[in-house]
């Protein structure tokens, strides 16, 4: 890209963790001479949501009617749109109960209280606009940002990872949490890139980077393994849905394993 | 009565966490209305975690807010452990507090240098300060890096720490890492003192002076810190954390996805570093105690801007406290990372001191699942008081240039260090 790259960082509904991760990278200072920050409310008071940019990074899930309008506006103004983090890419943990109605969730939390804005059920950005690239994670690793920013700045295109956390876990030599400890680790279906961070600490993967793409997420075979360990269909679905609630294959593939089985 | 001016609005307050705006309506006899509009969407955390397995719910709660994810994790875990009748060993408790201190150091450094300081130095963005304020930005990055490294080592990650589990930790750092942590904390102490010096010279804005009700946790063991079993109010009243609903009422307000909290029915109150100091200064020790005694005139209980300086003082304090807690843990070395826990039915409440004030988790556990969840975050506690102070500022300056008024009211909001995302998901009525 020639001259200074115009960058916008936009937030929908989220914990702001992806932006925080980016803001906490010392390397951001090296990037500055090559970039102009057009919009980044978390750090920049002079931020403009409706100006043209080369790269738009969007964090958060679409959770209000206002945010639907905002993502459309960002798409119109941006050459490249990058969905950043689990909320923007997969709808985030706030999609965990996507099958319940908005009214039901609203009533549980707000009772009869009314607010003048229009809430929606959380959705990935891609449900509304075309997304050109995704940075996965909750939050993404710093190297995910460096890789994406670096490739964009040299005019290239970052590649998706198409292998699971298990691969990194084996390379690191961690004991297998699923086989050796019998815990419901989601490493086998989760997109790698975290260096098997949680299994390295002896904690089962909760799948925060989302299922591997290219339809190779083996929800069914992992569901079979979980089933053999005595985990119920409901529990398997709940665990896999934490970061994958909008995945169109998930229920169908888990269902396959439980066909004809009485719960 | 007619309005003389169009409403003065900031749609999206910059340099805070989350999306909120300020709206000020001025009539011909002064300020009519002041609203903090919270426009971030709802996330229904209490509703989506009910019925879920306890450990999975505990993995989701920190995702309420990245700036205080350790605070959310540790408070939720304490509430869950109280519910199932488990008390962690002292050394595990000490190391959890060290992790919490990592969050405190990172969050305070980030808030003070990157979110607050640019206003005082005339920058719209902290990254633009790099050339002129090399030393300050260097200190900000060093302190921030120290805090996030502590969270990496003890929490597995600086944001959303999966390494904290029921019964302890997944894994603990080795002894040498904890020794290094002590060394890095000692090296950071002069930087924290420099921060305190720097912030003691900044303008305090007398426009917003007035009585404030301060609410903080009464620290366990009478040593200034993060955990406690009682809530202490600056009017002298104390109550067990379990009784929070008797004394604090939450209300839905029309202009915000976040609710507002009131003490004893109607009174707005403040939580945060300043309330902690106001209520608990006698439990400080070390260099922080000395700085407190010599700067009492600046740490005024009546001015929300003093919250910035109070955070700077806490940087000094928590660095020293972190060293002492690591020593406590090392004295019991080697430490088993976790104990077996049996997930029994029960109900537990935990209130701890997140960087920006008290956060409350009430969890009921039944058959290994969350049966009830109620969460109140610091910013939700603070909103009503924040609106009072924004109004005070607006009343003094509504005749000024609108840009100046916007700038001043944004500064009031920033002094509270609000985490708007975390306030938007709120509690069951």
XYZ file of C-alpha atoms in Angstrom:
692
model
C 0.000 0.000 0.000
C 1.244 3.476 -0.838
C 1.532 6.349 1.625
C 0.019 6.145 5.055
C -2.557 3.434 5.455
C -5.818 4.789 6.810
C -7.005 2.513 9.614
C -10.247 2.473 11.557
C -10.943 0.402 14.646
C -14.644 0.105 15.386
C -16.402 -1.467 18.352
C -19.797 -3.093 18.390
C -20.958 -4.941 21.517
C -18.070 -6.661 23.257
C -15.744 -6.601 26.255
C -13.289 -4.348 24.336
C -10.648 -7.048 24.825
C -9.520 -7.202 21.196
C -8.877 -3.466 21.188
C -7.185 -3.714 24.553
C -4.924 -6.456 23.221
C -4.039 -4.227 20.269
C -3.546 -1.150 22.466
C -1.238 -3.112 24.739
C 1.153 -4.053 21.960
C 4.321 -2.004 22.175
C 4.798 -2.820 18.490
C 1.889 -0.511 17.697
C 4.335 2.378 18.103
C 6.435 1.022 15.224
C 3.348 0.814 13.077
C 2.347 4.421 13.608
C 4.705 6.031 11.097
C 2.992 3.952 8.399
C -0.599 4.395 9.468
C -3.130 7.087 10.100
C -5.734 6.285 12.732
C -9.020 7.622 11.433
C -11.222 6.047 14.065
C -10.328 4.373 17.336
C -12.500 5.715 20.134
C -10.696 3.753 22.806
C -7.522 5.792 22.321
C -8.311 8.678 19.964
C -10.612 11.574 20.827
C -10.591 12.815 17.238
C -12.274 9.714 15.861
C -14.618 9.658 12.887
C -16.922 6.724 12.283
C -17.988 7.688 8.766
C -14.753 8.515 6.975
C -13.138 6.393 4.263
C -10.422 3.978 5.412
C -8.165 1.405 3.806
C -8.633 -1.163 6.542
C -11.560 -1.377 8.939
C -11.112 -3.594 11.974
C -14.436 -4.429 13.592
C -14.689 -5.833 17.088
C -17.884 -7.016 18.789
C -21.138 -8.654 17.820
C -24.036 -6.871 16.137
C -26.399 -6.421 19.102
C -28.487 -3.310 18.449
C -30.301 -1.858 15.434
C -27.824 1.048 15.554
C -24.971 -1.419 15.122
C -26.591 -2.872 11.986
C -26.482 0.618 10.457
C -22.934 1.141 11.674
C -21.508 -2.008 10.050
C -23.170 -1.142 6.759
C -21.637 2.328 6.893
C -18.197 0.894 7.718
C -18.429 -1.514 4.749
C -19.257 1.329 2.382
C -16.289 3.327 3.613
C -13.652 0.592 3.767
C -11.511 -1.176 1.184
C -10.793 -4.111 3.488
C -13.049 -5.197 6.349
C -11.531 -7.374 9.043
C -13.704 -9.014 11.683
C -11.652 -9.167 14.865
C -12.195 -11.638 17.660
C -14.763 -14.172 18.663
C -17.661 -11.676 18.942
C -17.260 -10.190 15.463
C -16.397 -13.522 13.816
C -18.676 -15.924 15.684
C -21.146 -13.802 17.643
C -19.228 -14.182 20.900
C -20.173 -15.757 24.209
C -23.267 -13.555 24.222
C -24.608 -15.887 21.510
C -24.438 -18.877 23.859
C -28.232 -18.862 24.325
C -29.030 -17.964 20.761
C -31.999 -20.331 20.751
C -33.803 -18.448 23.497
C -35.924 -15.490 22.486
C -34.734 -11.952 22.974
C -37.885 -11.265 25.003
C -37.080 -14.097 27.389
C -33.494 -12.966 27.934
C -34.584 -9.353 28.287
C -37.168 -10.209 30.911
C -34.696 -12.245 32.949
C -32.247 -9.376 33.163
C -34.276 -6.170 32.860
C -37.712 -7.279 34.076
C -40.320 -4.833 32.800
C -37.712 -2.069 32.417
C -37.634 -0.255 29.072
C -34.709 1.366 27.298
C -34.937 3.781 24.380
C -32.515 1.821 22.145
C -33.430 -1.290 20.133
C -31.655 -4.433 21.338
C -31.100 -7.502 19.103
C -29.832 -11.023 19.613
C -26.053 -11.040 19.165
C -24.866 -11.938 15.661
C -21.560 -12.151 13.788
C -20.709 -9.183 11.576
C -20.812 -11.452 8.538
C -24.566 -11.862 8.913
C -24.887 -8.265 7.688
C -21.910 -7.379 5.509
C -19.153 -9.054 3.513
C -16.061 -9.642 5.619
C -12.704 -9.942 3.858
C -10.597 -11.357 6.633
C -10.951 -12.681 10.170
C -8.708 -12.512 13.221
C -9.781 -15.262 15.616
C -9.641 -15.521 19.385
C -11.124 -14.299 22.615
C -8.997 -12.302 22.646
C -6.733 -12.802 19.602
C -3.048 -13.390 20.287
C -0.746 -10.436 19.708
C 0.970 -12.340 16.914
C -2.384 -12.632 15.127
C -2.517 -8.836 14.930
C 1.130 -8.539 13.936
C 0.717 -11.104 11.183
C -2.430 -9.501 9.796
C -1.152 -5.922 10.017
C 2.225 -6.906 8.624
C 0.816 -8.672 5.592
C -1.635 -5.854 4.853
C 1.144 -3.269 5.055
C 3.283 -5.101 2.513
C 0.253 -5.432 0.255
C -0.297 -9.117 0.868
C -3.042 -11.213 2.362
C -3.033 -13.219 5.592
C -3.830 -16.945 5.441
C -6.242 -18.805 7.706
C -4.997 -21.617 9.918
C -6.636 -24.926 9.015
C -5.426 -27.247 11.745
C -6.618 -27.696 15.349
C -5.187 -26.696 18.737
C -4.320 -30.403 19.206
C -1.528 -30.081 16.662
C 0.148 -27.307 18.657
C -0.525 -29.145 21.898
C 1.241 -32.290 20.601
C 4.170 -30.210 19.342
C 4.511 -28.626 22.773
C 4.404 -32.053 24.394
C 1.643 -31.268 26.890
C -0.213 -34.245 28.388
C -3.537 -34.793 26.620
C -6.295 -33.385 28.786
C -8.994 -35.242 26.891
C -7.423 -38.711 26.846
C -5.316 -38.653 30.011
C -7.562 -36.608 32.287
C -10.914 -37.322 30.693
C -11.874 -33.640 30.616
C -14.043 -32.178 27.824
C -11.224 -30.445 25.939
C -12.286 -28.743 22.694
C -8.745 -28.776 21.277
C -9.641 -31.266 18.489
C -12.184 -28.952 16.839
C -10.728 -25.542 17.672
C -8.657 -23.432 15.307
C -4.988 -23.364 16.318
C -2.840 -20.282 16.775
C -2.705 -19.973 20.559
C 0.177 -22.445 21.023
C -2.237 -24.586 23.043
C -2.146 -21.948 25.736
C -4.761 -23.392 28.095
C -3.789 -27.086 27.871
C -0.255 -25.850 28.654
C -1.640 -24.651 31.982
C -3.471 -27.938 32.552
C -6.826 -26.418 31.666
C -9.164 -27.892 29.026
C -9.655 -25.837 25.830
C -12.996 -24.038 25.767
C -12.750 -23.311 22.058
C -12.336 -19.522 22.187
C -10.835 -19.314 18.680
C -13.901 -20.992 17.222
C -14.190 -24.161 15.158
C -11.688 -24.813 12.381
C -12.943 -23.604 9.030
C -13.207 -25.322 5.654
C -15.847 -27.673 7.131
C -13.180 -29.778 8.779
C -14.382 -29.204 12.349
C -15.115 -32.723 13.465
C -17.944 -31.920 15.841
C -19.253 -35.449 15.264
C -16.139 -37.438 16.100
C -15.412 -35.326 19.169
C -19.057 -35.705 20.221
C -18.607 -39.479 19.909
C -15.533 -39.367 22.177
C -17.377 -37.199 24.716
C -20.366 -39.542 24.548
C -18.133 -42.526 25.289
C -16.930 -40.654 28.369
C -20.513 -40.415 29.550
C -21.158 -36.782 28.692
C -24.754 -36.103 27.671
C -25.811 -34.629 24.342
C -27.056 -31.511 26.082
C -23.721 -30.959 27.829
C -21.773 -31.543 24.617
C -23.922 -29.027 22.760
C -23.619 -26.446 25.529
C -19.869 -26.702 25.623
C -19.416 -26.584 21.871
C -21.863 -23.697 21.540
C -19.964 -21.379 23.890
C -18.000 -19.954 20.948
C -19.723 -21.693 18.024
C -23.413 -20.987 18.547
C -23.853 -19.720 14.986
C -22.041 -22.622 13.318
C -24.535 -24.185 10.880
C -22.953 -27.668 11.107
C -22.726 -28.046 14.862
C -26.147 -29.373 15.859
C -26.548 -31.542 12.818
C -23.202 -33.264 13.408
C -23.728 -33.804 17.127
C -27.257 -35.033 16.421
C -25.811 -37.691 14.106
C -23.940 -39.251 17.022
C -27.022 -39.375 19.213
C -29.519 -40.614 16.608
C -31.880 -43.098 18.140
C -30.247 -42.774 21.547
C -32.572 -42.089 24.456
C -31.231 -39.323 26.685
C -40.117 26.821 29.069
C -38.252 26.962 25.806
C -34.815 25.603 25.146
C -32.297 28.238 24.181
C -29.766 25.824 22.797
C -29.682 22.553 20.965
C -28.689 19.731 23.279
C -24.940 19.460 23.680
C -23.991 15.874 22.998
C -20.956 13.682 22.871
C -22.175 10.624 20.985
C -19.292 8.410 21.874
C -16.992 9.350 24.739
C -13.446 8.562 23.675
C -10.732 6.973 25.780
C -12.990 4.946 28.024
C -13.831 1.275 27.697
C -17.168 0.712 25.982
C -19.698 2.915 24.234
C -21.367 5.734 26.086
C -22.300 9.322 25.394
C -23.184 12.502 27.273
C -26.257 14.581 26.544
C -26.826 17.974 28.142
C -30.024 19.949 27.621
C -29.827 23.622 28.503
C -32.924 25.771 29.036
C -33.177 29.544 29.485
C -32.634 29.219 33.197
C -29.724 26.817 33.104
C -29.041 23.125 32.725
C -32.267 21.154 32.459
C -31.133 17.632 31.860
C -27.921 15.660 31.958
C -27.813 12.093 30.739
C -25.117 9.519 30.318
C -26.417 7.497 27.396
C -25.146 3.940 27.425
C -25.521 2.690 23.895
C -23.532 -0.521 23.984
C -25.811 -3.486 23.331
C -26.980 -5.818 26.089
C -25.197 -9.123 26.609
C -27.452 -10.858 29.160
C -24.636 -12.583 31.033
C -26.782 -13.586 34.005
C -29.444 -15.039 31.763
C -27.125 -16.989 29.451
C -25.127 -18.616 32.254
C -28.100 -19.844 34.257
C -28.482 -23.590 33.728
C -24.893 -23.929 32.531
C -22.183 -26.039 34.150
C -20.373 -24.070 36.820
C -16.885 -24.255 35.286
C -18.196 -23.186 31.879
C -20.077 -20.237 33.382
C -16.860 -19.273 35.214
C -15.037 -19.273 31.872
C -17.615 -16.924 30.399
C -17.964 -14.351 33.225
C -14.560 -12.672 32.703
C -15.677 -11.939 29.168
C -17.975 -9.299 30.610
C -15.003 -6.949 30.568
C -11.445 -7.136 29.295
C -10.049 -4.299 31.409
C -10.966 -6.166 34.569
C -11.274 -9.741 33.366
C -9.101 -10.951 36.269
C -11.406 -9.116 38.676
C -14.451 -10.814 37.154
C -12.802 -14.219 37.140
C -11.548 -14.040 40.713
C -14.777 -12.605 42.112
C -16.913 -15.161 40.291
C -14.649 -17.992 41.458
C -14.784 -16.764 45.059
C -18.586 -16.553 44.933
C -18.721 -20.075 43.453
C -16.329 -21.460 46.069
C -18.371 -19.859 48.845
C -21.486 -21.415 47.299
C -20.019 -24.912 47.283
C -18.421 -24.503 50.704
C -14.763 -24.491 49.711
C -12.063 -22.215 51.134
C -8.756 -22.020 49.245
C -5.477 -22.440 51.108
C -3.832 -19.198 52.294
C -0.972 -19.463 49.809
C -3.403 -19.975 46.923
C -5.367 -16.982 48.155
C -2.139 -14.943 48.265
C -1.221 -15.874 44.681
C -4.722 -15.118 43.447
C -4.349 -11.677 44.984
C -1.001 -11.281 43.179
C -2.799 -12.052 39.902
C -5.446 -9.488 40.859
C -2.663 -6.988 41.570
C -1.343 -7.607 38.046
C -4.747 -6.494 36.774
C -4.680 -3.487 39.114
C -1.221 -2.363 37.927
C -2.022 -2.811 34.239
C -5.420 -1.174 34.457
C -4.295 1.821 36.542
C -1.257 2.435 34.295
C -3.414 2.221 31.194
C -6.090 4.491 32.609
C -3.752 7.138 33.989
C -1.271 7.433 31.134
C -3.205 6.470 28.030
C -6.752 7.583 28.850
C -6.408 10.505 31.315
C -3.026 12.164 30.749
C -3.539 13.141 27.071
C -6.324 15.558 28.127
C -4.001 17.383 30.498
C -1.171 17.596 27.988
C -3.376 18.634 25.097
C -3.306 15.477 22.991
C -6.265 13.687 21.454
C -4.431 10.361 21.486
C -1.697 9.008 23.783
C 0.311 7.571 20.885
C 0.945 11.129 19.711
C 2.754 11.874 22.990
C 5.610 9.494 22.216
C 8.182 12.012 21.018
C 7.550 14.759 23.524
C 6.834 12.588 26.555
C 9.187 9.680 26.034
C 9.741 9.100 29.744
C 6.033 9.066 30.593
C 5.113 6.730 27.747
C 8.067 4.525 28.681
C 6.812 4.263 32.262
C 3.271 3.598 31.071
C 4.465 0.727 28.877
C 6.750 -0.697 31.592
C 3.993 -0.736 34.217
C 1.430 -2.061 31.756
C 3.845 -4.792 30.632
C 4.580 -5.755 34.232
C 0.881 -6.118 35.016
C 0.116 -8.132 31.907
C 3.150 -10.377 32.407
C 1.977 -11.130 35.972
C -1.411 -12.096 34.538
C 0.242 -14.206 31.820
C 2.212 -16.142 34.427
C -0.587 -16.604 36.946
C -3.657 -16.444 34.741
C -2.373 -17.992 31.479
C -3.218 -14.757 29.689
C -3.514 -11.030 30.385
C -7.116 -10.976 29.154
C -9.589 -13.730 30.104
C -7.505 -15.803 32.479
C -8.350 -19.490 32.084
C -5.719 -20.618 34.593
C -7.902 -19.789 37.612
C -10.088 -22.785 38.412
C -12.262 -23.978 41.280
C -9.891 -25.081 44.032
C -6.863 -23.062 42.895
C -4.954 -22.770 39.636
C -4.490 -25.085 36.644
C -0.743 -24.634 37.014
C 1.549 -22.368 39.030
C 4.693 -20.575 37.884
C 7.931 -22.026 39.248
C 9.838 -20.518 42.150
C 12.338 -18.728 39.919
C 9.523 -16.957 38.058
C 8.049 -15.735 41.332
C 11.503 -14.477 42.394
C 11.738 -12.612 39.074
C 8.267 -11.208 39.676
C 9.429 -9.781 43.009
C 12.463 -8.242 41.354
C 10.429 -6.679 38.564
C 7.965 -5.291 41.104
C 10.832 -3.684 43.095
C 12.208 -2.144 39.920
C 8.787 -0.711 39.122
C 8.417 1.087 42.447
C 10.274 4.290 41.430
C 8.147 4.427 38.280
C 4.988 4.266 40.361
C 6.316 7.024 42.608
C 7.079 9.144 39.558
C 3.487 8.571 38.431
C 2.213 9.768 41.787
C 4.404 12.902 41.591
C 3.157 13.601 38.086
C -0.515 13.237 38.945
C -0.191 15.246 42.159
C 0.505 18.303 40.008
C -2.595 18.077 37.832
C -5.652 20.317 38.025
C -8.411 19.129 40.366
C -11.393 21.138 39.010
C -13.171 22.616 42.001
C -16.444 22.880 40.049
C -17.258 19.331 41.037
C -16.439 19.633 44.745
C -19.172 18.377 47.011
C -20.108 15.634 49.418
C -19.739 12.077 48.092
C -20.863 8.819 49.673
C -17.921 6.440 49.322
C -18.449 2.697 49.193
C -15.647 0.133 49.376
C -14.880 -3.337 50.653
C -13.570 -3.474 54.235
C -10.261 -5.261 53.645
C -9.812 -8.738 55.075
C -7.311 -8.869 57.941
C -7.295 -5.067 58.121
C -4.592 -4.844 55.463
C -5.436 -2.622 52.474
C -6.291 -4.960 49.635
C -8.795 -6.458 47.297
C -10.778 -9.042 49.228
C -13.176 -8.544 52.125
C -16.346 -9.821 53.743
C -17.987 -6.501 54.613
C -18.915 -3.412 52.670
C -17.946 -0.164 54.315
C -19.765 3.101 53.630
C -18.245 6.500 54.382
C -21.259 7.402 56.567
C -19.954 4.842 59.071
C -22.304 1.998 58.160
C -20.990 -1.509 57.479
C -22.784 -4.589 56.224
C -21.852 -8.151 55.202
C -21.381 -8.560 51.434
C -24.279 -11.044 51.453
C -26.659 -8.209 52.416
C -25.925 -6.078 49.350
C -29.506 -6.165 48.132
C -30.803 -4.750 51.397
C -28.783 -1.578 51.040
C -28.214 -1.091 47.335
C -31.079 -0.777 44.896
C -30.705 -1.088 41.135
C -33.054 0.698 38.756
C -33.529 0.500 35.000
C -33.191 3.953 33.445
C -34.566 4.751 30.031
C -31.441 6.165 28.432
C -29.101 3.312 29.245
C -28.654 -0.418 28.775
C -26.863 -0.228 32.133
C -28.833 0.137 35.351
C -28.199 2.736 38.044
C -27.471 1.911 41.687
C -28.544 3.777 44.799
C -27.560 3.405 48.435
C -30.394 3.132 50.944
C -33.047 3.739 48.356
C -32.128 6.995 46.685
C -28.544 8.122 47.237
C -25.981 7.922 44.425
C -22.543 6.826 45.623
C -19.012 6.375 44.376
C -16.812 3.264 44.186
C -13.168 3.121 43.056
C -9.659 3.949 44.209
C -10.722 7.171 45.964
C -13.483 5.480 47.999
C -11.015 2.715 48.924
C -8.593 5.341 50.248
C -11.266 7.394 51.958
C -12.668 4.380 53.789
C -9.530 2.326 54.360
C -6.469 4.606 54.450
C -5.665 3.470 58.006
C -4.954 -0.016 56.616
C -2.268 1.232 54.181
C 1.365 0.646 54.987
C 4.844 1.291 53.552
C 5.674 4.050 51.114
C 2.031 4.438 50.076
C 1.089 5.263 53.668
C 3.750 8.002 53.766
C 2.592 9.459 50.466
C -0.994 9.394 51.671
C -0.125 11.267 54.888
C 1.859 13.921 53.024
C -0.710 14.460 50.261
C -4.002 14.267 52.159
C -4.952 17.762 50.993
C -4.919 16.563 47.380
C -6.699 13.257 47.974
C -9.922 15.049 48.823
C -12.965 12.832 49.474
C -15.108 15.569 47.952
C -13.625 15.611 44.446
C -13.998 12.809 41.865
C -10.843 13.994 40.076
C -8.887 12.853 43.157
C -9.690 9.324 41.952
C -6.859 9.692 39.427
C -4.315 10.499 42.115
C -5.738 7.756 44.320
C -5.044 5.268 41.512
C -1.483 6.546 41.266
C -1.080 6.035 45.019
C -2.430 2.510 44.647
C 0.206 1.753 42.007
C 2.817 2.384 44.706
C 0.871 0.411 47.289
C 0.014 -2.640 45.244
C 3.588 -3.009 43.987
C 4.789 -3.284 47.594
C 1.860 -5.454 48.571
C 2.513 -7.793 45.632
C 6.082 -8.374 46.857
C 4.823 -9.215 50.355
C 2.187 -11.619 49.045
C 4.727 -13.435 46.876
C 6.925 -13.780 49.988
C 3.967 -15.270 51.860
C 3.512 -17.842 49.117
C 7.229 -18.608 48.800
C 7.406 -19.277 52.545
C 5.143 -22.264 51.920
C 6.959 -23.520 48.821
C 6.447 -25.999 47.150
C 2.753 -25.306 46.617
C 0.210 -27.661 45.100
C -1.689 -25.660 42.468
C -5.151 -26.926 43.272
C -7.249 -28.899 45.701
C -9.987 -31.290 44.753
C -13.335 -29.617 45.097
C -16.682 -31.233 45.430
C -19.363 -29.181 43.718
C -22.149 -29.116 46.317
C -25.334 -27.105 46.188
C -25.313 -23.682 47.794
C -25.376 -19.917 47.468
C -22.404 -17.556 47.665
C -21.746 -13.837 47.381
C -18.382 -12.228 46.763
C -17.606 -8.541 46.511
C -14.037 -7.552 45.696
C -12.213 -4.405 44.637
C -11.762 -4.314 40.878
C -9.411 -1.568 39.634
C -12.390 0.762 39.165
C -14.330 -0.171 42.309
C -16.359 -2.906 43.907
C -17.767 -5.734 41.825
C -20.361 -8.165 43.211
C -21.150 -11.733 42.184
C -23.997 -13.712 43.749
C -24.183 -17.288 42.503
C -26.462 -20.158 43.383
C -25.183 -23.612 42.446
C -27.485 -26.595 42.050
C -26.548 -30.021 40.640
C -23.238 -28.628 39.410
C -24.945 -25.869 37.473
C -25.563 -22.179 37.965
C -29.133 -21.844 39.231
C -29.065 -18.086 39.780
C -26.594 -15.338 38.931
C -26.570 -11.702 39.908
C -23.662 -9.476 38.949
C -23.150 -5.781 39.631
C -20.084 -4.145 38.145
C -18.198 -1.065 39.384
C -19.371 1.167 36.585
C -23.000 0.190 37.148
C -22.513 1.126 40.807
C -21.007 4.462 39.732
C -23.333 5.692 36.992
C -25.783 7.653 39.129
C -22.950 9.493 40.907
C -21.156 10.085 37.617
C -24.276 11.791 36.276
C -24.383 14.045 39.352
C -20.810 15.192 38.758
C -21.292 15.687 35.016
C -24.276 17.871 35.898
C -22.208 19.929 38.370
C -19.603 20.530 35.681
C -22.272 21.410 33.109
C -23.970 23.866 35.471
C -20.744 25.833 35.853
C -19.824 25.831 32.188
C -22.990 25.735 30.082
C -22.355 29.257 28.817
C -18.851 28.351 27.639
C -17.906 27.245 24.180
C -19.671 23.875 23.610
C -16.333 22.243 22.755
C -14.931 23.271 26.123
C -18.036 21.974 27.891
C -17.752 18.650 26.082
C -14.087 18.378 26.964
C -14.686 19.091 30.663
C -17.619 16.720 31.029
C -15.713 13.950 29.258
C -12.892 14.464 31.739
C -15.312 13.995 34.632
C -16.472 10.701 33.136
C -12.884 9.577 32.534
C -11.906 10.295 36.148
C -14.270 7.490 37.125
C -12.374 5.102 34.831
C -15.653 3.674 33.556
C -15.901 0.239 31.971
C -19.053 0.662 30.004
C -19.077 -2.790 28.406
C -19.119 -4.450 31.783
C -21.953 -2.332 33.046
C -24.176 -3.458 30.205
C -25.516 -6.876 31.014
C -26.537 -6.042 34.500
C -28.400 -7.709 37.229
C -31.687 -9.440 37.636
C -34.324 -7.269 39.286
